[in-house]
mmCIF file of C-alpha atoms and ligand atoms in Angstrom:
data_model
loop_
_atom_site.group_PDB
_atom_site.id
_atom_site.type_symbol
_atom_site.label_atom_id
_atom_site.label_comp_id
_atom_site.label_asym_id
_atom_site.label_seq_id
_atom_site.Cartn_x
_atom_site.Cartn_y
_atom_site.Cartn_z
ATOM 1 C CA UNK A 1 9.958 -17.378 -5.608
ATOM 2 C CA UNK A 2 13.783 -16.506 -6.191
ATOM 3 C CA UNK A 3 16.477 -17.970 -3.805
ATOM 4 C CA UNK A 4 17.163 -15.626 -0.666
ATOM 5 C CA UNK A 5 19.308 -12.885 -1.482
ATOM 6 C CA UNK A 6 22.129 -14.552 0.717
ATOM 7 C CA UNK A 7 22.049 -17.877 -1.631
ATOM 8 C CA UNK A 8 22.737 -16.330 -4.971
ATOM 9 C CA UNK A 9 24.520 -18.830 -7.119
ATOM 10 C CA UNK A 10 26.216 -16.046 -9.384
ATOM 11 C CA UNK A 11 28.395 -13.181 -8.672
ATOM 12 C CA UNK A 12 27.311 -9.979 -8.526
ATOM 13 C CA UNK A 13 29.546 -8.901 -11.362
ATOM 14 C CA UNK A 14 26.603 -10.978 -13.577
ATOM 15 C CA UNK A 15 24.018 -8.094 -12.543
ATOM 16 C CA UNK A 16 26.520 -5.677 -13.297
ATOM 17 C CA UNK A 17 27.426 -6.977 -16.672
ATOM 18 C CA UNK A 18 23.631 -6.047 -17.339
ATOM 19 C CA UNK A 19 23.084 -2.828 -16.153
ATOM 20 C CA UNK A 20 23.493 0.166 -18.336
ATOM 21 C CA UNK A 21 23.893 2.859 -15.211
ATOM 22 C CA UNK A 22 25.231 2.540 -12.054
ATOM 23 C CA UNK A 23 21.628 1.672 -9.828
ATOM 24 C CA UNK A 24 22.140 1.272 -5.983
ATOM 25 C CA UNK A 25 23.111 -1.920 -4.681
ATOM 26 C CA UNK A 26 19.208 -2.709 -3.784
ATOM 27 C CA UNK A 27 18.406 -2.244 -7.855
ATOM 28 C CA UNK A 28 20.926 -4.577 -8.042
ATOM 29 C CA UNK A 29 19.856 -7.499 -6.111
ATOM 30 C CA UNK A 30 16.516 -7.021 -7.593
ATOM 31 C CA UNK A 31 18.086 -7.433 -11.216
ATOM 32 C CA UNK A 32 19.786 -10.353 -9.864
ATOM 33 C CA UNK A 33 16.424 -11.954 -8.176
ATOM 34 C CA UNK A 34 15.012 -11.530 -11.797
ATOM 35 C CA UNK A 35 18.066 -13.612 -13.555
ATOM 36 C CA UNK A 36 17.994 -16.383 -10.710
ATOM 37 C CA UNK A 37 13.683 -16.683 -11.600
ATOM 38 C CA UNK A 38 14.786 -16.550 -15.272
ATOM 39 C CA UNK A 39 17.334 -19.431 -14.872
ATOM 40 C CA UNK A 40 14.316 -21.602 -13.014
ATOM 41 C CA UNK A 41 12.612 -21.320 -16.421
ATOM 42 C CA UNK A 42 9.378 -19.157 -15.051
ATOM 43 C CA UNK A 43 6.939 -18.223 -17.492
ATOM 44 C CA UNK A 44 5.958 -14.859 -16.110
ATOM 45 C CA UNK A 45 7.448 -12.310 -13.821
ATOM 46 C CA UNK A 46 5.759 -10.080 -11.559
ATOM 47 C CA UNK A 47 7.057 -6.618 -11.437
ATOM 48 C CA UNK A 48 4.691 -4.107 -9.998
ATOM 49 C CA UNK A 49 5.488 -0.361 -10.062
ATOM 50 C CA UNK A 50 4.239 0.669 -6.535
ATOM 51 C CA UNK A 51 3.920 4.520 -6.382
ATOM 52 C CA UNK A 52 2.985 5.495 -2.964
ATOM 53 C CA UNK A 53 1.747 4.176 0.468
ATOM 54 C CA UNK A 54 -0.281 5.724 2.934
ATOM 55 C CA UNK A 55 0.716 9.253 4.473
ATOM 56 C CA UNK A 56 2.482 9.287 7.889
ATOM 57 C CA UNK A 57 1.201 11.608 10.367
ATOM 58 C CA UNK A 58 1.235 15.200 9.470
ATOM 59 C CA UNK A 59 1.830 15.069 5.963
ATOM 60 C CA UNK A 60 -0.361 14.680 2.645
ATOM 61 C CA UNK A 61 1.797 12.268 0.331
ATOM 62 C CA UNK A 62 3.968 9.490 0.804
ATOM 63 C CA UNK A 63 6.078 8.143 -1.869
ATOM 64 C CA UNK A 64 8.424 4.861 -2.904
ATOM 65 C CA UNK A 65 11.729 6.134 -4.340
ATOM 66 C CA UNK A 66 11.601 6.484 -7.982
ATOM 67 C CA UNK A 67 13.962 3.448 -8.736
ATOM 68 C CA UNK A 68 11.503 1.076 -7.030
ATOM 69 C CA UNK A 69 8.459 2.832 -8.977
ATOM 70 C CA UNK A 70 10.482 1.881 -11.848
ATOM 71 C CA UNK A 71 11.763 -1.555 -11.442
ATOM 72 C CA UNK A 72 9.713 -2.897 -14.260
ATOM 73 C CA UNK A 73 11.100 -0.771 -16.839
ATOM 74 C CA UNK A 74 14.232 -1.249 -15.437
ATOM 75 C CA UNK A 75 14.193 -4.833 -15.868
ATOM 76 C CA UNK A 76 12.381 -4.591 -19.210
ATOM 77 C CA UNK A 77 15.371 -2.076 -20.608
ATOM 78 C CA UNK A 78 18.249 -4.281 -18.973
ATOM 79 C CA UNK A 79 17.664 -8.086 -19.228
ATOM 80 C CA UNK A 80 14.693 -7.615 -21.347
ATOM 81 C CA UNK A 81 13.424 -11.019 -20.435
ATOM 82 C CA UNK A 82 11.446 -13.177 -22.709
ATOM 83 C CA UNK A 83 8.851 -14.075 -20.740
ATOM 84 C CA UNK A 84 5.529 -12.256 -19.724
ATOM 85 C CA UNK A 85 5.605 -8.944 -17.523
ATOM 86 C CA UNK A 86 2.708 -8.550 -15.322
ATOM 87 C CA UNK A 87 3.292 -5.017 -13.933
ATOM 88 C CA UNK A 88 0.801 -3.184 -12.281
ATOM 89 C CA UNK A 89 0.893 0.598 -11.078
ATOM 90 C CA UNK A 90 -0.227 0.290 -7.743
ATOM 91 C CA UNK A 91 -1.352 3.330 -5.901
ATOM 92 C CA UNK A 92 -1.654 2.633 -1.717
ATOM 93 C CA UNK A 93 -2.326 5.948 -0.609
ATOM 94 C CA UNK A 94 -6.074 5.055 0.339
ATOM 95 C CA UNK A 95 -7.935 2.045 0.800
ATOM 96 C CA UNK A 96 -9.942 3.718 -2.387
ATOM 97 C CA UNK A 97 -6.990 4.095 -4.586
ATOM 98 C CA UNK A 98 -5.288 0.443 -3.632
ATOM 99 C CA UNK A 99 -8.537 -1.266 -4.595
ATOM 100 C CA UNK A 100 -8.883 0.528 -7.786
ATOM 101 C CA UNK A 101 -4.941 -0.421 -9.057
ATOM 102 C CA UNK A 102 -5.996 -3.853 -7.668
ATOM 103 C CA UNK A 103 -9.222 -4.578 -9.505
ATOM 104 C CA UNK A 104 -7.933 -3.076 -12.921
ATOM 105 C CA UNK A 105 -4.860 -5.644 -12.419
ATOM 106 C CA UNK A 106 -6.873 -8.518 -11.398
ATOM 107 C CA UNK A 107 -8.978 -8.018 -14.659
ATOM 108 C CA UNK A 108 -5.759 -8.161 -16.510
ATOM 109 C CA UNK A 109 -5.465 -11.959 -15.680
ATOM 110 C CA UNK A 110 -9.107 -12.729 -15.919
ATOM 111 C CA UNK A 111 -10.481 -12.724 -12.150
ATOM 112 C CA UNK A 112 -13.620 -11.271 -11.349
ATOM 113 C CA UNK A 113 -14.392 -8.354 -9.251
ATOM 114 C CA UNK A 114 -15.719 -10.787 -6.257
ATOM 115 C CA UNK A 115 -12.429 -12.872 -6.266
ATOM 116 C CA UNK A 116 -10.066 -9.644 -6.186
ATOM 117 C CA UNK A 117 -12.296 -7.964 -3.517
ATOM 118 C CA UNK A 118 -11.564 -11.378 -1.513
ATOM 119 C CA UNK A 119 -8.095 -11.094 -2.241
ATOM 120 C CA UNK A 120 -7.770 -8.022 -1.176
ATOM 121 C CA UNK A 121 -9.276 -8.380 2.250
ATOM 122 C CA UNK A 122 -7.671 -11.123 3.179
ATOM 123 C CA UNK A 123 -4.448 -9.535 2.154
ATOM 124 C CA UNK A 124 -5.262 -6.709 4.201
ATOM 125 C CA UNK A 125 -6.059 -8.592 7.266
ATOM 126 C CA UNK A 126 -2.842 -10.724 7.016
ATOM 127 C CA UNK A 127 -0.748 -7.820 6.977
ATOM 128 C CA UNK A 128 -2.480 -6.112 9.790
ATOM 129 C CA UNK A 129 -1.993 -9.286 11.999
ATOM 130 C CA UNK A 130 1.725 -9.335 10.907
ATOM 131 C CA UNK A 131 1.831 -5.450 12.130
ATOM 132 C CA UNK A 132 0.269 -6.271 15.312
ATOM 133 C CA UNK A 133 2.283 -8.928 16.100
ATOM 134 C CA UNK A 134 5.665 -7.233 15.251
ATOM 135 C CA UNK A 135 4.512 -4.541 17.554
ATOM 136 C CA UNK A 136 3.507 -6.705 20.314
ATOM 137 C CA UNK A 137 7.209 -8.230 20.204
ATOM 138 C CA UNK A 138 8.786 -4.871 20.044
ATOM 139 C CA UNK A 139 7.051 -3.627 23.231
ATOM 140 C CA UNK A 140 7.849 -6.840 25.126
ATOM 141 C CA UNK A 141 11.653 -6.291 23.966
ATOM 142 C CA UNK A 142 11.456 -2.366 24.769
ATOM 143 C CA UNK A 143 10.290 -3.531 28.267
ATOM 144 C CA UNK A 144 13.098 -5.774 28.828
ATOM 145 C CA UNK A 145 15.928 -4.076 28.012
ATOM 146 C CA UNK A 146 18.057 -3.474 31.476
ATOM 147 C CA UNK A 147 21.364 -1.726 29.538
ATOM 148 C CA UNK A 148 21.315 -0.901 26.395
ATOM 149 C CA UNK A 149 20.069 -1.972 23.136
ATOM 150 C CA UNK A 150 20.954 -1.309 19.101
ATOM 151 C CA UNK A 151 18.168 -0.284 16.612
ATOM 152 C CA UNK A 152 18.824 -1.381 13.117
ATOM 153 C CA UNK A 153 17.122 1.476 11.124
ATOM 154 C CA UNK A 154 17.317 1.732 7.166
ATOM 155 C CA UNK A 155 14.692 0.114 4.672
ATOM 156 C CA UNK A 156 13.112 -2.989 5.369
ATOM 157 C CA UNK A 157 14.934 -4.615 2.045
ATOM 158 C CA UNK A 158 18.306 -3.823 3.332
ATOM 159 C CA UNK A 159 17.729 -4.378 7.046
ATOM 160 C CA UNK A 160 15.651 -7.423 7.124
ATOM 161 C CA UNK A 161 17.559 -9.339 3.889
ATOM 162 C CA UNK A 162 20.526 -10.694 5.258
ATOM 163 C CA UNK A 163 22.156 -10.598 1.865
ATOM 164 C CA UNK A 164 21.337 -7.540 1.290
ATOM 165 C CA UNK A 165 22.642 -5.992 5.084
ATOM 166 C CA UNK A 166 25.818 -8.826 4.807
ATOM 167 C CA UNK A 167 24.159 -10.286 7.947
ATOM 168 C CA UNK A 168 25.047 -7.346 10.265
ATOM 169 C CA UNK A 169 22.303 -7.591 12.797
ATOM 170 C CA UNK A 170 23.959 -11.498 13.303
ATOM 171 C CA UNK A 171 27.495 -9.947 13.283
ATOM 172 C CA UNK A 172 26.333 -7.448 16.429
ATOM 173 C CA UNK A 173 24.326 -10.501 18.117
ATOM 174 C CA UNK A 174 27.270 -12.281 18.025
ATOM 175 C CA UNK A 175 29.104 -9.600 19.877
ATOM 176 C CA UNK A 176 26.835 -9.900 22.911
ATOM 177 C CA UNK A 177 24.735 -6.491 21.368
ATOM 178 C CA UNK A 178 20.713 -6.794 21.558
ATOM 179 C CA UNK A 179 19.732 -5.833 17.969
ATOM 180 C CA UNK A 180 16.125 -4.646 17.307
ATOM 181 C CA UNK A 181 14.849 -4.015 13.591
ATOM 182 C CA UNK A 182 13.369 -0.405 13.657
ATOM 183 C CA UNK A 183 10.011 -2.030 12.372
ATOM 184 C CA UNK A 184 9.428 -3.116 15.633
ATOM 185 C CA UNK A 185 9.265 0.105 16.862
ATOM 186 C CA UNK A 186 6.084 2.005 17.593
ATOM 187 C CA UNK A 187 6.837 4.892 14.706
ATOM 188 C CA UNK A 188 3.459 5.222 13.893
ATOM 189 C CA UNK A 189 2.614 7.583 16.833
ATOM 190 C CA UNK A 190 5.624 9.500 16.044
ATOM 191 C CA UNK A 191 4.950 12.886 13.841
ATOM 192 C CA UNK A 192 8.213 13.995 12.553
ATOM 193 C CA UNK A 193 6.307 16.859 9.983
ATOM 194 C CA UNK A 194 8.252 19.298 11.109
ATOM 195 C CA UNK A 195 11.011 18.269 8.784
ATOM 196 C CA UNK A 196 9.743 19.696 5.422
ATOM 197 C CA UNK A 197 8.845 18.220 2.590
ATOM 198 C CA UNK A 198 9.779 14.581 3.989
ATOM 199 C CA UNK A 199 7.567 12.746 1.232
ATOM 200 C CA UNK A 200 9.981 9.667 0.876
ATOM 201 C CA UNK A 201 7.796 7.234 2.916
ATOM 202 C CA UNK A 202 11.274 5.442 4.152
ATOM 203 C CA UNK A 203 12.649 8.887 5.020
ATOM 204 C CA UNK A 204 9.746 9.770 6.848
ATOM 205 C CA UNK A 205 10.300 6.425 9.130
ATOM 206 C CA UNK A 206 14.022 6.550 9.370
ATOM 207 C CA UNK A 207 13.753 10.071 11.032
ATOM 208 C CA UNK A 208 10.717 8.895 12.880
ATOM 209 C CA UNK A 209 12.790 6.048 14.517
ATOM 210 C CA UNK A 210 15.561 8.205 15.249
ATOM 211 C CA UNK A 211 13.617 10.653 17.070
ATOM 212 C CA UNK A 212 12.198 7.451 19.156
ATOM 213 C CA UNK A 213 15.657 6.468 19.620
ATOM 214 C CA UNK A 214 17.030 9.839 20.850
ATOM 215 C CA UNK A 215 14.290 10.144 23.245
ATOM 216 C CA UNK A 216 15.184 6.665 25.226
ATOM 217 C CA UNK A 217 18.942 6.605 26.466
ATOM 218 C CA UNK A 218 19.179 2.913 26.372
ATOM 219 C CA UNK A 219 18.893 2.758 22.709
ATOM 220 C CA UNK A 220 21.569 3.609 19.606
ATOM 221 C CA UNK A 221 20.867 3.383 16.078
ATOM 222 C CA UNK A 222 22.721 1.317 13.364
ATOM 223 C CA UNK A 223 21.796 3.145 10.176
ATOM 224 C CA UNK A 224 22.061 0.676 7.204
ATOM 225 C CA UNK A 225 22.188 2.616 3.680
ATOM 226 C CA UNK A 226 23.651 2.203 0.491
ATOM 227 C CA UNK A 227 26.306 3.559 -1.961
ATOM 228 C CA UNK A 228 24.260 5.687 -4.639
ATOM 229 C CA UNK A 229 20.994 6.324 -2.716
ATOM 230 C CA UNK A 230 19.507 9.468 -3.922
ATOM 231 C CA UNK A 231 17.183 10.390 -0.787
ATOM 232 C CA UNK A 232 19.790 8.852 1.876
ATOM 233 C CA UNK A 233 22.666 11.474 0.569
ATOM 234 C CA UNK A 234 20.697 13.951 2.096
ATOM 235 C CA UNK A 235 18.700 12.123 4.679
ATOM 236 C CA UNK A 236 21.373 11.095 6.521
ATOM 237 C CA UNK A 237 22.430 14.798 7.318
ATOM 238 C CA UNK A 238 18.993 15.205 8.958
ATOM 239 C CA UNK A 239 19.401 12.305 10.904
ATOM 240 C CA UNK A 240 22.908 13.555 11.951
ATOM 241 C CA UNK A 241 20.887 16.990 13.459
ATOM 242 C CA UNK A 242 17.672 14.619 14.409
ATOM 243 C CA UNK A 243 19.907 12.717 16.845
ATOM 244 C CA UNK A 244 21.407 16.069 18.168
ATOM 245 C CA UNK A 245 24.980 14.660 19.089
ATOM 246 C CA UNK A 246 23.835 11.087 20.166
ATOM 247 C CA UNK A 247 26.186 8.571 18.530
ATOM 248 C CA UNK A 248 25.198 6.187 15.718
ATOM 249 C CA UNK A 249 27.045 3.950 13.638
ATOM 250 C CA UNK A 250 26.243 4.619 9.456
ATOM 251 C CA UNK A 251 27.393 1.665 7.258
ATOM 252 C CA UNK A 252 27.022 2.012 3.403
ATOM 253 C CA UNK A 253 26.805 -1.119 1.694
ATOM 254 C CA UNK A 254 27.402 -1.989 -2.253
ATOM 255 C CA UNK A 255 28.421 -4.838 -4.458
ATOM 256 C CA UNK A 256 31.943 -4.247 -3.178
ATOM 257 C CA UNK A 257 31.548 -4.430 0.236
ATOM 258 C CA UNK A 258 32.894 -7.640 2.273
ATOM 259 C CA UNK A 259 32.149 -8.903 5.523
ATOM 260 C CA UNK A 260 35.746 -8.073 6.943
ATOM 261 C CA UNK A 261 35.185 -4.774 6.562
ATOM 262 C CA UNK A 262 31.920 -4.553 8.378
ATOM 263 C CA UNK A 263 32.886 -7.075 10.928
ATOM 264 C CA UNK A 264 35.754 -4.236 11.756
ATOM 265 C CA UNK A 265 33.230 -1.423 11.992
ATOM 266 C CA UNK A 266 30.956 -3.275 14.240
ATOM 267 C CA UNK A 267 33.813 -4.115 16.492
ATOM 268 C CA UNK A 268 35.094 -0.702 16.667
HETATM 269 S S1 SF4 B 301 15.530 4.372 -1.917
HETATM 270 FE FE1 SF4 B 301 17.888 4.215 -1.903
HETATM 271 S S2 SF4 B 301 18.648 2.582 -1.986
HETATM 272 FE FE2 SF4 B 301 16.196 2.334 -2.104
HETATM 273 S S3 SF4 B 301 15.875 2.035 -4.241
HETATM 274 FE FE3 SF4 B 301 15.762 4.227 -4.191
HETATM 275 S S4 SF4 B 301 17.969 5.204 -4.362
HETATM 276 FE FE4 SF4 B 301 18.139 2.650 -3.884
#
């Protein structure tokens, strides 16, 4: 495992020295994690190319952004690591496709069908248990809100990474705000397929979170995004319309963002 993003021991300019195009901040963070792993002397890099996830309500396909899909190739063309890279292509669109992708990959590393099937079952069970715990805790918190709460909306690799989100949830908590990650909301019940062609998985979840927030007068969104994020360049316009005038805070983060500026915006 690499270090936590917040604990990186090298400056982001080292990462920028490796990139040949101006990727969004999360991709630079991935490159940083790979450099960190190589410094630790690993023999293998596991860099899956995840193409899609189960479609949300009312839509047929739900895709992950192409930068994420292409992470193995971005790493191979930028850092050119001199270690073995495991880079399976994985489709999570339905259990059958996921199983097929994982069995094909498992066989390349010498695992039997039975071992792979067992690992898949254990992993799905662990993931479902995690989702249930998160939803249960979310329900408890929502029931307990007396005044108002801020919902952190974005992609989990931003909202749940203290290095990538500049510790914004902590900054807000220290100023007396109740802060809840959008992943704790029951978003699976929300159908936002009236936004046509929202085939981006996280885009759909962001809009579902905004609809949930709009319907609850106690909740206000803090929308975390990144400079250079292609999907968010239009999704944030949809967010504004979806909220129908409800105020929200939008914070764009990149490698030049500093805590002082973020604190000022949070306090404002
Ligand atoms: S969705 Fe946006 S932030 Fe995420 S990898 Fe794609 S461009 Fe970058």
